[in-house]
XYZ file of C-alpha atoms in Angstrom:
230
model
C 137.355 91.365 69.434
C 136.917 93.913 72.242
C 133.510 94.252 73.827
C 131.435 97.271 72.765
C 131.660 100.245 75.070
C 128.184 100.386 76.744
C 128.523 104.135 77.251
C 128.617 104.685 73.493
C 125.344 102.808 73.075
C 123.804 104.779 75.904
C 124.929 108.092 74.453
C 123.252 107.301 71.114
C 119.814 107.399 72.685
C 117.761 110.506 71.967
C 115.136 112.115 74.199
C 112.387 109.475 74.149
C 109.317 110.143 71.968
C 107.055 109.642 74.982
C 108.790 112.518 76.762
C 108.650 114.820 73.762
C 104.917 114.179 73.395
C 103.946 114.254 77.073
C 100.761 116.231 77.847
C 101.066 119.321 79.992
C 97.483 119.784 81.262
C 97.812 117.470 84.230
C 96.143 116.791 87.559
C 98.041 115.727 90.685
C 97.411 113.690 93.806
C 99.560 111.819 96.317
C 99.172 108.335 97.758
C 100.924 106.386 100.517
C 101.138 102.591 100.491
C 104.038 101.814 102.781
C 107.579 102.029 101.413
C 107.344 104.397 98.460
C 109.530 102.419 96.048
C 106.770 99.939 95.176
C 103.964 102.479 94.649
C 106.311 104.531 92.477
C 106.482 101.583 90.065
C 102.815 100.674 90.452
C 101.471 104.085 89.487
C 104.128 104.651 86.847
C 102.913 101.572 84.972
C 99.405 102.958 84.458
C 98.269 104.374 81.133
C 97.497 108.054 81.637
C 100.010 108.539 84.446
C 102.617 110.961 83.121
C 105.156 111.136 85.937
C 105.680 110.010 89.518
C 107.717 111.473 92.358
C 108.416 109.901 95.725
C 108.598 112.024 98.837
C 107.267 112.840 102.286
C 103.849 114.181 103.268
C 101.416 114.475 106.137
C 103.740 115.585 108.915
C 104.594 118.775 110.714
C 108.246 119.347 109.793
C 108.784 121.738 106.855
C 111.988 119.994 105.744
C 111.703 116.207 106.181
C 114.459 113.925 104.922
C 114.826 110.170 104.878
C 117.189 110.362 107.829
C 114.951 112.789 109.717
C 111.422 112.028 108.533
C 109.669 112.944 111.790
C 105.938 112.308 111.614
C 105.804 112.382 107.811
C 104.682 109.473 105.640
C 106.430 108.033 102.601
C 104.245 108.897 99.597
C 104.216 109.039 95.814
C 102.926 112.114 94.006
C 101.234 111.226 90.732
C 100.839 113.579 87.786
C 98.172 112.212 85.475
C 96.234 113.105 82.353
C 92.526 113.268 83.297
C 91.624 112.600 79.666
C 93.059 109.082 80.010
C 92.784 108.151 83.686
C 90.613 109.586 86.436
C 91.172 110.139 90.133
C 88.553 107.441 90.930
C 90.568 105.064 88.717
C 93.651 105.851 90.782
C 91.664 105.352 93.977
C 90.580 101.907 92.786
C 94.226 101.044 92.157
C 95.204 102.379 95.575
C 92.613 100.344 97.475
C 93.373 97.155 95.541
C 97.090 97.455 96.324
C 96.915 97.096 100.116
C 94.980 95.815 103.111
C 93.416 98.997 104.515
C 92.671 97.327 107.873
C 96.317 96.584 108.646
C 97.984 99.082 110.956
C 101.543 100.058 109.947
C 104.562 99.189 112.037
C 105.714 102.811 111.794
C 104.058 106.129 110.990
C 106.453 106.382 108.059
C 104.607 103.504 106.357
C 101.040 104.598 107.069
C 98.630 104.129 104.157
C 97.037 107.448 103.280
C 95.381 109.565 100.627
C 96.452 113.160 100.055
C 93.763 114.711 97.826
C 94.827 117.904 96.098
C 91.428 119.485 95.373
C 88.007 119.683 97.048
C 86.594 117.332 94.415
C 89.349 114.807 95.046
C 88.667 115.080 98.776
C 84.986 114.321 98.216
C 85.839 111.356 95.998
C 88.437 110.060 98.461
C 85.951 110.172 101.331
C 83.285 108.425 99.267
C 85.691 105.703 98.181
C 86.865 105.136 101.746
C 83.274 104.777 102.910
C 82.596 102.242 100.159
C 85.688 100.241 101.089
C 84.796 100.363 104.789
C 81.400 98.844 104.002
C 83.171 95.796 102.591
C 85.360 95.129 105.631
C 84.507 93.902 109.096
C 87.428 95.682 110.742
C 88.061 99.403 110.962
C 90.188 100.951 108.242
C 93.600 102.301 109.188
C 94.011 104.241 105.931
C 93.913 107.991 106.517
C 92.750 110.887 104.361
C 94.932 113.941 104.966
C 93.867 117.289 103.549
C 96.111 120.152 102.457
C 99.271 118.142 102.945
C 102.499 119.652 101.676
C 104.707 117.282 99.688
C 108.504 117.267 99.960
C 110.462 115.551 97.223
C 112.671 112.699 98.461
C 116.379 112.424 97.786
C 117.434 111.557 94.199
C 118.564 108.026 95.067
C 114.982 107.165 96.070
C 113.494 108.290 92.752
C 112.788 105.298 90.443
C 114.685 103.104 92.881
C 113.425 99.867 91.329
C 114.725 100.836 87.891
C 118.071 101.960 89.312
C 118.791 98.349 90.228
C 118.844 97.384 86.523
C 121.765 99.173 84.893
C 121.126 97.748 81.425
C 117.872 99.731 81.272
C 118.629 102.598 83.636
C 121.989 103.690 82.216
C 120.677 104.719 78.759
C 118.150 106.997 80.464
C 120.834 108.438 82.709
C 122.929 109.252 79.642
C 120.030 111.267 78.200
C 119.156 112.888 81.542
C 122.340 113.435 83.581
C 120.527 115.906 85.856
C 118.803 113.995 88.674
C 115.443 115.758 88.671
C 115.041 115.618 84.889
C 115.751 111.895 85.035
C 113.249 111.288 87.815
C 110.583 113.412 86.109
C 110.798 111.662 82.754
C 107.468 109.990 81.797
C 109.447 107.301 79.972
C 111.506 106.523 83.057
C 108.284 106.219 85.083
C 106.902 103.696 82.587
C 110.125 101.680 82.468
C 110.122 101.645 86.271
C 106.602 100.212 86.110
C 107.798 97.435 83.831
C 110.726 96.396 86.020
C 108.435 96.554 89.052
C 106.243 93.896 87.456
C 103.172 96.092 87.110
C 102.844 96.183 83.318
C 102.500 93.123 81.125
C 105.562 92.448 78.952
C 103.167 91.766 76.074
C 102.585 95.526 75.942
C 106.241 96.218 75.268
C 105.819 95.699 71.527
C 103.579 98.768 71.449
C 105.503 100.698 74.108
C 109.015 100.170 72.755
C 108.807 102.905 70.087
C 107.614 105.387 72.745
C 110.396 104.407 75.133
C 113.063 104.902 72.496
C 115.591 102.624 74.188
C 118.479 101.012 72.297
C 117.666 97.473 71.143
C 119.835 95.812 73.787
C 118.183 97.816 76.566
C 114.721 96.968 75.225
C 115.670 93.270 75.234
C 116.880 93.600 78.817
C 113.662 95.350 79.836
C 111.597 92.580 78.258
C 113.544 89.890 80.109
C 113.157 91.688 83.435
C 109.437 92.334 82.870
C 108.802 88.706 81.932
C 110.436 87.598 85.162
C 108.666 90.168 87.316
C 105.171 90.563 85.877
C 102.385 89.629 88.242
C 99.779 87.759 86.235
């Protein structure tokens, strides 16, 4: 018997329920934690985060690219629902995800906060002061105000998920346009799972929202079980 055509299974997937029901009244902020692939998955796994976008911020060039990044920093821009997760919650996640006293090897990988509002700036400064009180060494993490954000190239968006075709390809069939794919809330959550930042035990509840075909859901579970950080 011939093997099933995987493209036919992919094409049967509808726009995921999570995407159809995504909130629109969102807040935004950007964070830098070294290479932006990992933070993309980390923030995408959080309840209340609606979408993530990797890109470049904090430098002087108006048109940075990966090949010509200049003095910009790799960052992830987070769109979140303040009714379900707060900016201080995101700050707590940010600080717990890195050693803020370690200086980066390159400016590109500098840890930094890019608050988007005066209130976020106040909260970022207060959180940095609190973290500094708990460390003997000086913090290298920067707070950069009024930083423009430039979206990175499509192949960087959801890079961790792209490495797992069994899960990624059904999404790509639904969203053939690169930006729509990268901006999908469901794709952000799946990227969080394959990055190991969301417990596979939560997949029973999340699977209906993700709307993946059964074989892709099974693949996602297997990957998450192998990657989850207890």
